[in-house]
Coordinates of C-alpha atoms in Angstrom, one line a residue:
Chain A
M1 CA 0.0 0.0 0.0
I2 CA 2.4 2.6 -1.1
Q3 CA 1.0 6.0 -2.0
L4 CA 1.9 6.5 -5.6
P5 CA 3.3 9.9 -6.2
E6 CA 2.0 9.7 -9.8
K7 CA -1.5 9.7 -8.5
R8 CA -1.4 13.4 -7.8
S9 CA 0.6 14.5 -10.8
P10 CA -2.1 14.0 -13.4
Q11 CA -4.3 16.3 -11.3
S12 CA -1.8 19.0 -11.0
L13 CA -1.1 18.6 -14.7
T14 CA -4.7 19.2 -15.5
L15 CA -4.5 22.4 -13.4
M16 CA -1.5 23.5 -15.3
D17 CA -3.2 22.6 -18.5
R18 CA -6.2 24.6 -17.5
V19 CA -4.2 27.7 -16.8
E20 CA -2.4 27.3 -20.0
K21 CA -5.6 26.6 -21.9
L22 CA -7.2 29.7 -20.4
L23 CA -4.2 31.8 -21.4
T24 CA -4.1 30.5 -24.9
A25 CA -7.9 30.6 -25.3
A26 CA -8.2 34.2 -24.1
P27 CA -7.4 35.8 -27.6
V28 CA -9.8 33.3 -29.2
H29 CA -12.7 34.4 -26.9
L30 CA -11.8 38.0 -27.4
V31 CA -11.9 37.8 -31.2
V32 CA -15.1 35.7 -31.3
I33 CA -16.9 38.0 -28.9
L34 CA -15.6 41.1 -30.6
L35 CA -16.8 40.0 -34.0
A36 CA -20.2 38.8 -32.7
V37 CA -20.8 42.2 -31.0
L38 CA -19.5 44.0 -34.1
W39 CA -21.9 42.1 -36.3
T40 CA -24.9 42.7 -34.0
L41 CA -24.4 46.3 -33.2
P42 CA -25.8 47.9 -36.4
T43 CA -29.1 45.9 -36.1
A44 CA -29.3 46.6 -32.4
G45 CA -28.9 50.3 -33.0
L46 CA -31.7 50.2 -35.5
L47 CA -34.0 48.3 -33.1
I48 CA -33.4 50.6 -30.2
S49 CA -33.8 53.7 -32.4
S50 CA -37.1 52.5 -33.8
F51 CA -38.7 52.9 -30.3
R52 CA -37.3 56.4 -29.6
Q53 CA -39.1 59.7 -29.9
P54 CA -38.5 61.3 -33.3
D55 CA -37.0 64.5 -31.8
V56 CA -34.5 62.8 -29.5
L57 CA -33.6 60.4 -32.3
L58 CA -32.2 63.4 -34.3
E59 CA -30.3 64.9 -31.3
T60 CA -28.5 62.0 -29.6
G61 CA -27.1 58.7 -30.6
W62 CA -29.1 55.5 -29.7
W63 CA -26.3 54.4 -27.3
T64 CA -27.1 57.3 -25.0
V65 CA -30.2 55.4 -23.8
F66 CA -27.8 53.4 -21.7
T67 CA -26.3 56.4 -19.9
P68 CA -28.0 57.3 -16.6
P69 CA -30.4 58.7 -15.7
F70 CA -32.5 56.1 -17.4
N71 CA -35.7 57.5 -18.8
P72 CA -38.3 55.1 -20.0
G73 CA -40.4 58.0 -21.3
Q74 CA -38.1 58.3 -24.4
F75 CA -39.4 55.0 -25.7
H76 CA -42.8 54.7 -27.5
L77 CA -44.6 52.8 -30.2
G78 CA -45.5 55.9 -32.1
N79 CA -43.0 55.4 -34.9
Y80 CA -44.5 52.1 -35.8
A81 CA -48.0 53.5 -35.7
D82 CA -46.9 56.4 -38.0
V83 CA -45.2 54.3 -40.6
L84 CA -47.9 51.6 -40.6
T85 CA -50.8 53.9 -41.2
G86 CA -49.3 57.1 -42.7
Q87 CA -46.7 55.6 -45.0
G88 CA -48.7 52.6 -46.3
M89 CA -46.4 50.1 -44.6
G90 CA -49.5 48.2 -43.4
Q91 CA -50.8 47.6 -46.9
A92 CA -47.3 46.9 -48.1
F93 CA -46.8 44.3 -45.5
L94 CA -50.0 42.6 -46.7
N95 CA -48.8 42.9 -50.3
S96 CA -45.5 41.3 -49.4
L97 CA -47.4 38.3 -47.9
I98 CA -49.6 38.1 -51.0
I99 CA -46.5 38.2 -53.2
T100 CA -44.3 35.9 -51.2
I101 CA -46.5 33.0 -50.2
P102 CA -47.7 31.9 -53.7
A103 CA -44.2 32.8 -55.1
T104 CA -42.8 30.2 -52.6
V105 CA -45.5 27.5 -53.0
M106 CA -45.6 27.7 -56.8
P107 CA -41.9 27.0 -57.5
I108 CA -41.8 24.3 -54.8
A109 CA -44.7 22.4 -56.5
I110 CA -43.3 22.8 -60.0
A111 CA -39.7 22.1 -59.0
T112 CA -40.5 19.0 -57.0
F113 CA -42.5 17.4 -59.8
A114 CA -39.6 18.2 -62.3
A115 CA -37.0 16.9 -59.8
Y116 CA -38.9 13.7 -59.4
A117 CA -39.1 13.2 -63.2
L118 CA -35.4 14.0 -63.6
A119 CA -34.4 11.6 -60.8
W120 CA -36.8 8.6 -61.3
M121 CA -38.3 8.6 -64.7
R122 CA -36.6 7.5 -67.9
F123 CA -37.0 9.8 -70.9
P124 CA -34.7 10.9 -73.7
G125 CA -32.6 14.0 -73.0
R126 CA -32.9 14.1 -69.3
Q127 CA -29.2 14.4 -68.6
L128 CA -28.9 17.3 -71.1
L129 CA -31.9 19.0 -69.5
F130 CA -30.3 18.8 -66.1
V131 CA -27.0 20.2 -67.3
V132 CA -28.9 23.2 -68.9
I133 CA -30.6 23.8 -65.6
V134 CA -27.3 23.8 -63.7
G135 CA -26.0 26.3 -66.2
L136 CA -29.0 28.5 -65.7
L137 CA -28.3 28.7 -62.0
V138 CA -25.9 31.6 -62.5
V139 CA -27.6 33.6 -65.2
P140 CA -27.9 37.1 -63.9
L141 CA -31.6 37.9 -63.8
Q142 CA -30.8 41.4 -65.2
M143 CA -30.4 39.5 -68.5
T144 CA -34.1 38.9 -68.7
L145 CA -35.6 42.1 -67.4
I146 CA -36.2 44.0 -70.6
P147 CA -37.8 41.2 -72.7
V148 CA -40.0 40.0 -69.9
L149 CA -41.1 43.6 -69.1
R150 CA -42.0 44.1 -72.7
A151 CA -44.0 40.8 -72.8
Y152 CA -45.8 41.9 -69.7
N153 CA -46.6 45.3 -71.1
T154 CA -48.0 43.7 -74.3
L155 CA -50.1 41.3 -72.2
G156 CA -51.2 44.0 -69.9
M157 CA -49.8 42.1 -66.9
S158 CA -47.3 44.5 -65.4
G159 CA -48.3 45.8 -62.0
T160 CA -50.2 42.6 -61.2
F161 CA -49.4 40.0 -58.5
L162 CA -49.6 37.3 -61.2
A163 CA -46.6 39.0 -63.0
V164 CA -44.4 38.8 -59.9
W165 CA -45.5 35.3 -58.9
L166 CA -44.6 33.9 -62.3
A167 CA -41.3 35.8 -62.5
H168 CA -40.2 34.6 -59.1
T169 CA -41.2 31.1 -60.0
G170 CA -39.1 31.3 -63.1
Y171 CA -36.1 32.8 -61.4
G172 CA -36.2 30.4 -58.4
M173 CA -36.7 27.3 -60.6
P174 CA -33.0 26.4 -61.4
L175 CA -32.0 26.4 -57.7
G176 CA -35.2 24.5 -56.7
I177 CA -34.7 21.7 -59.3
Y178 CA -31.0 21.5 -58.6
L179 CA -31.4 21.1 -54.8
L180 CA -34.4 18.8 -55.0
R181 CA -33.1 16.6 -57.7
N182 CA -29.9 16.1 -55.8
Y183 CA -31.9 15.1 -52.7
I184 CA -34.6 13.0 -54.4
G185 CA -32.0 11.2 -56.4
T186 CA -30.4 9.8 -53.2
L187 CA -33.6 8.2 -51.9
P188 CA -33.4 4.4 -51.7
R189 CA -34.1 2.8 -55.0
D190 CA -35.6 -0.3 -53.4
L191 CA -38.3 1.7 -51.8
I192 CA -39.5 3.3 -55.0
E193 CA -39.2 0.1 -57.1
A194 CA -41.1 -1.9 -54.5
A195 CA -44.0 0.6 -54.6
A196 CA -44.0 0.5 -58.4
V197 CA -44.1 -3.4 -58.4
D198 CA -47.1 -3.1 -56.0
G199 CA -48.8 -1.2 -58.7
A200 CA -48.5 2.3 -57.3
S201 CA -48.8 5.0 -60.0
H202 CA -46.1 7.7 -60.3
L203 CA -48.4 10.2 -58.7
K204 CA -49.0 7.9 -55.7
I205 CA -45.2 7.2 -55.3
F206 CA -44.6 11.0 -55.6
T207 CA -47.2 12.1 -53.0
R208 CA -47.0 9.1 -50.6
I209 CA -43.2 8.4 -50.6
V210 CA -41.1 11.0 -52.3
V211 CA -42.6 14.2 -50.9
P212 CA -42.8 13.0 -47.3
L213 CA -39.2 11.8 -47.4
S214 CA -37.9 15.0 -49.0
T215 CA -39.3 17.3 -46.4
P216 CA -35.8 18.6 -45.3
A217 CA -34.8 19.5 -48.9
I218 CA -38.2 21.0 -49.6
A219 CA -38.1 23.0 -46.4
S220 CA -34.6 24.3 -47.1
F221 CA -35.6 25.4 -50.6
A222 CA -38.7 27.0 -49.2
V223 CA -36.6 29.1 -46.8
F224 CA -34.3 30.2 -49.6
Q225 CA -37.2 31.1 -51.9
F226 CA -39.1 32.8 -49.1
L227 CA -36.2 35.0 -48.1
W228 CA -35.3 35.8 -51.6
V229 CA -38.8 36.8 -52.6
W230 CA -39.6 38.7 -49.4
N231 CA -36.3 40.6 -49.6
D232 CA -36.4 41.3 -53.3
L233 CA -36.3 44.8 -54.6
L234 CA -35.3 44.4 -58.3
V235 CA -38.2 42.2 -59.5
A236 CA -40.8 44.3 -57.7
L237 CA -39.3 47.5 -58.9
V238 CA -39.3 46.5 -62.5
Y239 CA -42.5 44.4 -62.9
L240 CA -44.7 46.3 -60.5
G241 CA -43.7 49.7 -61.8
G242 CA -45.1 52.6 -59.9
N243 CA -48.2 50.8 -58.8
Q244 CA -48.4 51.7 -55.0
N245 CA -51.4 49.5 -54.4
V246 CA -49.3 46.3 -55.0
A247 CA -45.9 47.5 -53.7
P248 CA -44.2 45.2 -51.2
V249 CA -42.4 46.5 -48.1
T250 CA -39.0 46.7 -49.8
L251 CA -40.3 49.1 -52.4
V252 CA -42.1 51.3 -49.8
L253 CA -39.0 51.4 -47.7
R254 CA -36.9 52.4 -50.6
N255 CA -39.3 55.2 -51.4
L256 CA -39.1 56.3 -47.8
V257 CA -35.3 56.5 -48.0
G258 CA -35.6 58.4 -51.3
D259 CA -38.3 60.9 -50.4
R260 CA -37.5 61.7 -46.8
G261 CA -34.1 60.3 -46.0
Q262 CA -33.9 62.3 -42.8
D263 CA -37.1 61.0 -41.2
W264 CA -35.2 58.5 -39.0
H265 CA -38.1 57.6 -36.9
L266 CA -40.0 56.4 -40.0
L267 CA -37.0 54.7 -41.6
T268 CA -35.9 52.8 -38.5
A269 CA -39.5 51.5 -37.7
G270 CA -40.1 50.8 -41.4
A271 CA -36.9 48.8 -41.8
F272 CA -37.7 46.8 -38.7
I273 CA -41.2 46.0 -40.0
S274 CA -39.6 44.7 -43.2
M275 CA -37.2 42.5 -41.2
I276 CA -39.6 40.8 -38.8
V277 CA -41.0 38.1 -41.0
P278 CA -37.8 37.0 -42.6
L279 CA -36.1 36.9 -39.2
L280 CA -38.9 34.7 -37.8
V281 CA -38.8 32.4 -40.7
F282 CA -35.0 32.3 -40.7
F283 CA -34.8 31.4 -37.0
A284 CA -37.6 28.8 -37.1
L285 CA -36.2 27.0 -40.1
Q286 CA -32.4 27.8 -39.7
R287 CA -31.5 24.2 -39.4
Y288 CA -33.0 23.3 -42.8
F289 CA -31.6 26.4 -44.4
V290 CA -28.1 25.6 -43.3
R291 CA -28.5 22.0 -44.5
G292 CA -29.8 23.3 -47.8
L293 CA -26.8 25.5 -48.2
L294 CA -24.5 22.6 -47.6
A295 CA -26.4 20.2 -49.9
G296 CA -26.2 22.7 -52.7
S297 CA -22.6 23.8 -52.3
V298 CA -20.3 21.6 -50.4
K299 CA -21.4 18.1 -51.6
G300 CA -18.8 16.4 -53.9
Chain B
M1 CA -66.3 52.3 -43.3
Q2 CA -62.5 52.1 -42.7
E3 CA -63.1 48.8 -40.8
S4 CA -65.0 47.2 -43.6
S5 CA -62.5 48.2 -46.3
N6 CA -59.7 46.7 -44.2
I7 CA -61.6 43.4 -44.0
I8 CA -62.2 43.4 -47.7
R9 CA -58.5 44.0 -48.2
L10 CA -57.6 41.1 -45.9
L11 CA -60.1 38.8 -47.5
S12 CA -58.9 39.6 -51.0
A13 CA -55.3 39.0 -49.8
I14 CA -56.2 35.6 -48.5
A15 CA -58.1 34.8 -51.8
A16 CA -55.1 35.8 -53.8
I17 CA -52.8 33.6 -51.8
V18 CA -55.1 30.6 -52.0
L19 CA -55.7 31.0 -55.7
G20 CA -52.0 31.5 -56.5
S21 CA -50.8 28.6 -54.4
G22 CA -53.6 26.2 -55.1
G23 CA -53.7 26.9 -58.8
V24 CA -50.4 25.1 -59.5
I25 CA -51.2 22.0 -57.5
A26 CA -54.7 21.8 -59.2
L27 CA -52.9 22.0 -62.6
F28 CA -50.8 18.9 -61.8
Y29 CA -53.9 16.9 -60.6
A30 CA -55.9 17.9 -63.7
A31 CA -53.0 16.9 -66.0
N32 CA -52.6 13.6 -64.2
I33 CA -56.3 12.7 -64.6
L34 CA -56.1 13.5 -68.3
V35 CA -53.0 11.4 -68.8
N36 CA -54.6 8.5 -67.0
R37 CA -57.2 8.2 -69.7
L38 CA -54.6 7.4 -72.3
P39 CA -53.5 3.9 -73.2
Y40 CA -50.8 2.5 -70.9
Q41 CA -48.0 2.5 -73.4
L42 CA -48.5 6.1 -74.3
R43 CA -49.0 7.1 -70.7
S44 CA -45.5 6.2 -69.5
R45 CA -44.0 8.1 -72.4
I46 CA -46.0 11.2 -71.8
L47 CA -46.0 11.4 -68.0
P48 CA -42.4 12.5 -67.6
W49 CA -43.1 15.5 -69.9
V50 CA -46.3 16.3 -68.0
Y51 CA -44.2 16.5 -64.8
M52 CA -41.5 18.5 -66.5
A53 CA -43.8 20.8 -68.6
P54 CA -44.5 23.6 -66.1
A55 CA -40.8 23.8 -65.1
L56 CA -39.7 23.8 -68.7
A57 CA -42.4 26.4 -69.5
V58 CA -41.3 28.9 -66.8
L59 CA -37.6 28.3 -67.5
T60 CA -38.1 29.0 -71.2
A61 CA -40.3 32.0 -70.7
F62 CA -38.4 33.7 -67.9
L63 CA -34.8 32.7 -68.5
I64 CA -33.9 31.1 -71.8
L65 CA -35.9 33.1 -74.3
P66 CA -35.4 36.5 -72.6
T67 CA -31.6 35.9 -72.4
I68 CA -31.5 35.3 -76.2
R69 CA -33.7 38.3 -76.8
T70 CA -31.5 40.5 -74.6
V71 CA -28.5 39.5 -76.6
I72 CA -30.3 40.6 -79.8
I73 CA -31.6 43.9 -78.3
S74 CA -28.0 44.7 -77.3
F75 CA -27.1 45.2 -80.9
M76 CA -30.1 47.5 -81.6
D77 CA -30.7 51.2 -80.8
R78 CA -32.4 52.6 -77.7
R79 CA -35.9 51.7 -78.9
S80 CA -34.9 48.4 -80.6
E81 CA -35.9 49.7 -84.0
A82 CA -32.6 49.7 -86.0
W83 CA -29.4 47.7 -85.9
V84 CA -26.4 49.6 -84.5
G85 CA -23.7 46.8 -84.5
F86 CA -21.4 47.0 -81.6
D87 CA -22.2 50.7 -80.7
N88 CA -23.7 49.8 -77.3
Y89 CA -20.7 47.8 -76.4
I90 CA -18.3 50.4 -77.5
F91 CA -20.3 52.9 -75.3
A92 CA -20.2 50.5 -72.4
F93 CA -16.4 50.1 -72.6
T94 CA -15.5 53.8 -73.2
N95 CA -18.1 55.9 -71.4
S96 CA -16.5 57.4 -68.3
D97 CA -19.4 56.5 -66.0
M98 CA -19.3 53.0 -67.2
L99 CA -15.5 52.8 -66.6
I100 CA -16.1 54.0 -63.0
A101 CA -18.7 51.3 -62.6
F102 CA -16.2 48.6 -63.9
R103 CA -13.6 49.9 -61.5
N104 CA -16.0 49.8 -58.6
N105 CA -17.1 46.3 -59.5
V106 CA -13.6 45.0 -59.5
L107 CA -13.2 46.7 -56.1
W108 CA -16.4 45.0 -54.9
L109 CA -15.3 41.6 -56.2
V110 CA -11.9 41.7 -54.7
L111 CA -12.8 43.2 -51.3
V112 CA -16.2 41.5 -50.7
T113 CA -15.0 38.0 -51.8
G114 CA -11.5 38.3 -50.2
I115 CA -12.6 39.7 -46.8
S116 CA -15.9 37.8 -46.3
V117 CA -14.2 34.5 -47.2
S118 CA -11.1 35.0 -45.1
L119 CA -13.0 36.4 -42.2
G120 CA -15.6 33.6 -42.5
L121 CA -12.8 31.1 -42.4
V122 CA -11.1 32.7 -39.4
I123 CA -14.4 32.7 -37.5
A124 CA -15.1 29.1 -38.5
V125 CA -11.8 28.0 -37.1
L126 CA -12.0 30.0 -33.9
V127 CA -15.7 29.4 -33.1
D128 CA -14.9 25.7 -33.1
R129 CA -13.2 26.1 -29.8
V130 CA -15.7 28.0 -27.7
K131 CA -18.7 26.7 -25.9
Y132 CA -21.1 29.5 -27.0
E133 CA -20.5 28.5 -30.7
P134 CA -24.2 28.4 -31.7
L135 CA -24.9 31.8 -30.3
A136 CA -21.9 33.5 -31.9
K137 CA -22.7 31.8 -35.2
A138 CA -26.3 32.8 -35.1
L139 CA -25.4 36.5 -34.5
I140 CA -22.9 36.6 -37.3
F141 CA -25.2 34.6 -39.7
L142 CA -28.3 36.8 -38.9
P143 CA -27.7 39.5 -41.5
M144 CA -28.3 36.8 -44.1
A145 CA -32.0 37.1 -43.4
I146 CA -32.0 40.9 -43.8
S147 CA -32.9 42.4 -47.2
F148 CA -30.4 44.7 -49.0
V149 CA -32.8 47.5 -48.6
G150 CA -33.2 46.8 -44.8
A151 CA -29.4 46.6 -44.5
S152 CA -29.1 49.9 -46.3
V153 CA -31.3 51.6 -43.8
I154 CA -29.4 50.0 -40.9
W155 CA -26.1 51.3 -42.3
R156 CA -27.4 54.7 -43.3
F157 CA -27.9 55.1 -39.6
V158 CA -24.4 53.9 -38.8
Y159 CA -22.9 56.3 -41.4
A160 CA -25.1 59.3 -40.4
Y161 CA -23.3 62.6 -40.6
Q162 CA -23.7 65.8 -38.5
P163 CA -21.6 68.9 -39.1
P164 CA -18.6 69.3 -36.7
G165 CA -19.6 70.6 -33.3
V166 CA -23.1 69.1 -33.4
E167 CA -23.6 65.8 -31.5
Q168 CA -23.2 62.9 -33.8
I169 CA -26.1 60.4 -34.1
G170 CA -24.2 58.0 -36.3
L171 CA -22.2 55.4 -34.5
L172 CA -19.2 55.6 -36.7
N173 CA -18.9 59.4 -36.6
A174 CA -19.5 59.3 -32.9
I175 CA -16.4 57.1 -32.5
V176 CA -14.4 59.2 -35.0
V177 CA -15.2 62.4 -33.0
A178 CA -14.6 60.8 -29.7
L179 CA -11.1 59.9 -31.0
G180 CA -10.6 63.6 -31.7
F181 CA -11.1 63.7 -35.5
E182 CA -13.5 65.7 -37.7
P183 CA -16.6 63.8 -38.6
I184 CA -16.5 62.1 -42.1
G185 CA -19.3 62.2 -44.7
W186 CA -19.0 58.4 -45.3
L187 CA -21.4 58.4 -48.2
V188 CA -20.4 61.6 -50.0
N189 CA -16.6 61.6 -49.5
K190 CA -15.4 60.1 -52.8
T191 CA -12.4 58.5 -51.2
V192 CA -14.4 56.4 -48.7
N193 CA -17.9 56.1 -50.1
N194 CA -17.3 52.9 -52.2
F195 CA -15.6 51.3 -49.2
A196 CA -18.6 52.2 -47.0
L197 CA -20.9 50.4 -49.4
I198 CA -18.7 47.4 -49.7
A199 CA -18.6 47.1 -46.0
I200 CA -22.3 46.5 -46.0
M201 CA -22.0 43.6 -48.4
I202 CA -19.2 42.1 -46.3
W203 CA -21.4 42.4 -43.2
L204 CA -24.1 40.5 -45.1
Q205 CA -22.0 37.7 -46.6
T206 CA -19.5 36.8 -43.9
G207 CA -22.1 34.7 -42.1
F208 CA -22.8 32.7 -45.3
A209 CA -19.1 32.0 -45.8
M210 CA -18.7 31.1 -42.1
V211 CA -21.5 28.5 -42.1
L212 CA -20.2 26.6 -45.1
L213 CA -16.6 26.8 -44.1
S214 CA -17.4 25.9 -40.5
S215 CA -19.0 22.6 -41.6
A216 CA -16.0 21.9 -43.9
V217 CA -13.6 22.6 -41.0
K218 CA -15.6 20.2 -38.8
G219 CA -15.3 17.6 -41.5
I220 CA -11.5 17.4 -41.2
P221 CA -10.6 14.1 -39.5
K222 CA -9.4 14.7 -36.0
D223 CA -6.5 12.2 -36.2
V224 CA -4.9 14.2 -39.0
I225 CA -4.7 17.2 -36.7
E226 CA -3.6 15.1 -33.7
A227 CA -0.8 13.6 -35.8
A228 CA 0.4 17.0 -36.8
R229 CA 0.4 18.2 -33.2
I230 CA 2.4 15.2 -32.1
D231 CA 4.9 16.0 -34.9
G232 CA 5.3 19.5 -33.2
A233 CA 3.2 21.6 -35.6
N234 CA 1.9 24.8 -34.0
E235 CA -1.6 26.2 -34.6
F236 CA -0.6 28.5 -37.5
Q237 CA 1.2 25.7 -39.3
I238 CA -1.9 23.5 -38.8
F239 CA -4.1 26.2 -40.2
W240 CA -1.9 26.9 -43.3
R241 CA -0.7 23.4 -44.1
I242 CA -3.7 21.2 -43.1
T243 CA -6.9 23.2 -42.7
I244 CA -6.7 25.3 -45.8
P245 CA -5.6 22.6 -48.2
M246 CA -8.2 20.1 -46.9
I247 CA -11.2 22.5 -47.3
S248 CA -9.9 24.2 -50.5
S249 CA -12.9 22.9 -52.6
T250 CA -15.3 24.5 -50.2
I251 CA -13.3 27.7 -50.3
V252 CA -13.7 27.7 -54.1
V253 CA -17.4 27.1 -53.9
V254 CA -18.0 29.8 -51.4
S255 CA -15.9 32.3 -53.4
T256 CA -17.7 31.6 -56.7
T257 CA -21.1 31.9 -55.1
I258 CA -20.1 35.3 -53.6
I259 CA -18.6 36.4 -56.9
V260 CA -21.8 35.7 -58.7
L261 CA -23.8 37.5 -56.1
V262 CA -21.5 40.6 -56.1
L263 CA -21.7 40.9 -59.9
K264 CA -25.5 41.1 -59.7
V265 CA -25.8 43.4 -56.7
F266 CA -27.5 46.7 -57.3
D267 CA -29.9 47.3 -54.3
I268 CA -27.3 48.6 -51.9
V269 CA -25.9 51.2 -54.3
F270 CA -29.4 52.1 -55.5
V271 CA -30.8 52.7 -52.0
M272 CA -27.7 54.2 -50.4
T273 CA -26.3 56.7 -52.9
G274 CA -28.4 56.1 -56.1
G275 CA -25.1 55.5 -57.8
N276 CA -24.1 59.2 -57.5
L277 CA -20.6 60.4 -56.5
D278 CA -18.8 57.7 -58.4
T279 CA -20.4 54.8 -56.6
D280 CA -22.2 53.1 -59.5
V281 CA -21.6 49.4 -60.3
I282 CA -22.4 47.5 -63.5
A283 CA -25.8 46.3 -62.4
S284 CA -27.0 49.7 -61.1
R285 CA -25.8 51.3 -64.4
M286 CA -28.0 48.9 -66.2
I287 CA -31.1 49.9 -64.2
K288 CA -30.2 53.6 -64.9
E289 CA -29.9 53.1 -68.6
M290 CA -33.2 51.1 -68.6
F291 CA -35.4 53.4 -66.5
N292 CA -33.9 56.8 -66.3
F293 CA -32.6 57.0 -69.9
R294 CA -35.0 54.5 -71.5
N295 CA -32.1 53.2 -73.5
F296 CA -32.9 49.5 -74.0
G297 CA -30.0 48.9 -76.3
R298 CA -27.4 50.1 -73.8
G299 CA -29.2 48.4 -70.9
S300 CA -29.1 45.1 -72.7
A301 CA -25.5 45.4 -73.6
I302 CA -24.6 46.0 -70.0
A303 CA -26.6 42.9 -69.0
V304 CA -24.8 40.8 -71.6
I305 CA -21.5 42.0 -70.2
L306 CA -22.7 40.8 -66.8
L307 CA -23.5 37.4 -68.3
L308 CA -20.1 37.2 -70.0
A309 CA -18.5 37.8 -66.6
V310 CA -20.4 35.0 -65.1
I311 CA -19.8 32.4 -67.9
P312 CA -16.5 31.1 -66.4
V313 CA -18.3 30.4 -63.2
M314 CA -21.1 28.7 -65.0
V315 CA -18.6 26.4 -66.9
T316 CA -16.8 25.4 -63.7
N317 CA -20.2 24.8 -62.1
I318 CA -21.2 22.4 -64.9
R319 CA -17.9 20.6 -64.8
R320 CA -18.0 20.1 -61.1
F321 CA -21.5 18.8 -61.4
Q322 CA -20.6 16.3 -64.1
Q323 CA -17.7 15.0 -62.0
Q324 CA -20.0 14.7 -59.1
E325 CA -22.5 12.7 -61.3
A326 CA -19.7 10.4 -62.5
N327 CA -18.7 9.6 -58.9
R328 CA -22.3 8.7 -57.9

């Protein structure tokens, strides 16, 4: 029963290790925290400002709210009320929903059917088709603005919701087919063949097997498309023209900047209204979104 | 009165959403019913095309045909009535505003891609060692969800300028003044305004680069790094000799994605400065030619130049995809 001196040494080693670890880790913590704060500060400033009285907003910086004496009276909801009713943000918010929901559902439906056909149906030219679609992924949509706008003008469609729904469906299609085909193509072959042997039609295999199993990919594409359409300015600007009745939040916000760039209380509240929905969607579905990013970009 | 019109608005919004979303799904069901009436042989040959048809239709209508049409219009005059040969392209490569736009775009490409990828990589490596990794990542990734317009408003506020002597309400000038300097007109001073705009894009894209690179960093086998440590490699050597080579393909993918995005960007410039004071980029010039000057020939030529700039990226994309297919 000899006390082994070694018994203590691992413990003291871990202590030494810990001190050393702390010392070497300190710069890491410093850099990470600094960057995280730096990245958050601009948005935090906007959020705080959007609740401040218009006159104080123009006189002092938003960070002064943290200096004593603390005065809760400087915060109010008036900016939001102003921008929602007076500046048409309320209607624009509704318009953004009307534009974004169908412009997300439509490409999902169309791209999923196409991805299924490309992955599990045999027909001539399907490889070539897919290569063309991959190529279209990077075409700048600026390339298409003038001809599509002219077609819309001839058809009398510019300034309508249908015009933007269809345009977003077209522009989102290459990414949708690409992401979904890659995913649907990796589903187990046995499963789909077994269903076919049992006499299930393609539509049945599609709705009962493929769609339920592809939920992660569909969700990630949905987040992509939703963020892209909600945040879009270019498509709305070009195809909706000056029609204020159908303008989404991005367009109204841009006009606020243009017309009255110094009305900070309207700008800050307006910007935050435009950010609420995408931020909620983003946080709720962040997992899928990240997975979708990875599926489309890192694979292979 | 006000109440009832609001309810009508809301109802018509719901109707529009249901109609727009349901319409497409109804289309597929209707087509499927029709196809099921055909004889079996014919059915299996037609069905793939029924599934593909809507996708092909929108791709053709919104991407393929308009692209071809834009190339044609780019060789015509402002109203697309007469052929002008390469005039629009000669204009695009000689006009002084366009040359500034090209210069700015190069600046955007180099700085946004370079800084957001390298910063994203540094964060990806560092964040791997802290316990609050998810929180730090979420905060840096968050701007991804913010629109360019929203981001522009956020940064207008950061860059806000008040004359010297007056209290600054913009964060950046408050810091500058606190350090004892004169406040700077970040958006009007021609030596800094382009960098001020580029900073916004870096703020938006770093999170994207970080997320992709972080998952690549986590994919590096632990024993490789352990072995290097045992051989006496320090952290910097591990970073340069192991981490970077092992995730090089992800670095390339992230860089090309950001390059394509930067080439197309116009919203930030359009909202922040309207392209004035030498801040235009190619894409914002195009919108100007189209809407302000109603010159469709020039606008189209600028769009074609954008496409030409993207083609190398497109080719590498297709190559990579074909390799990936071959390995399946």
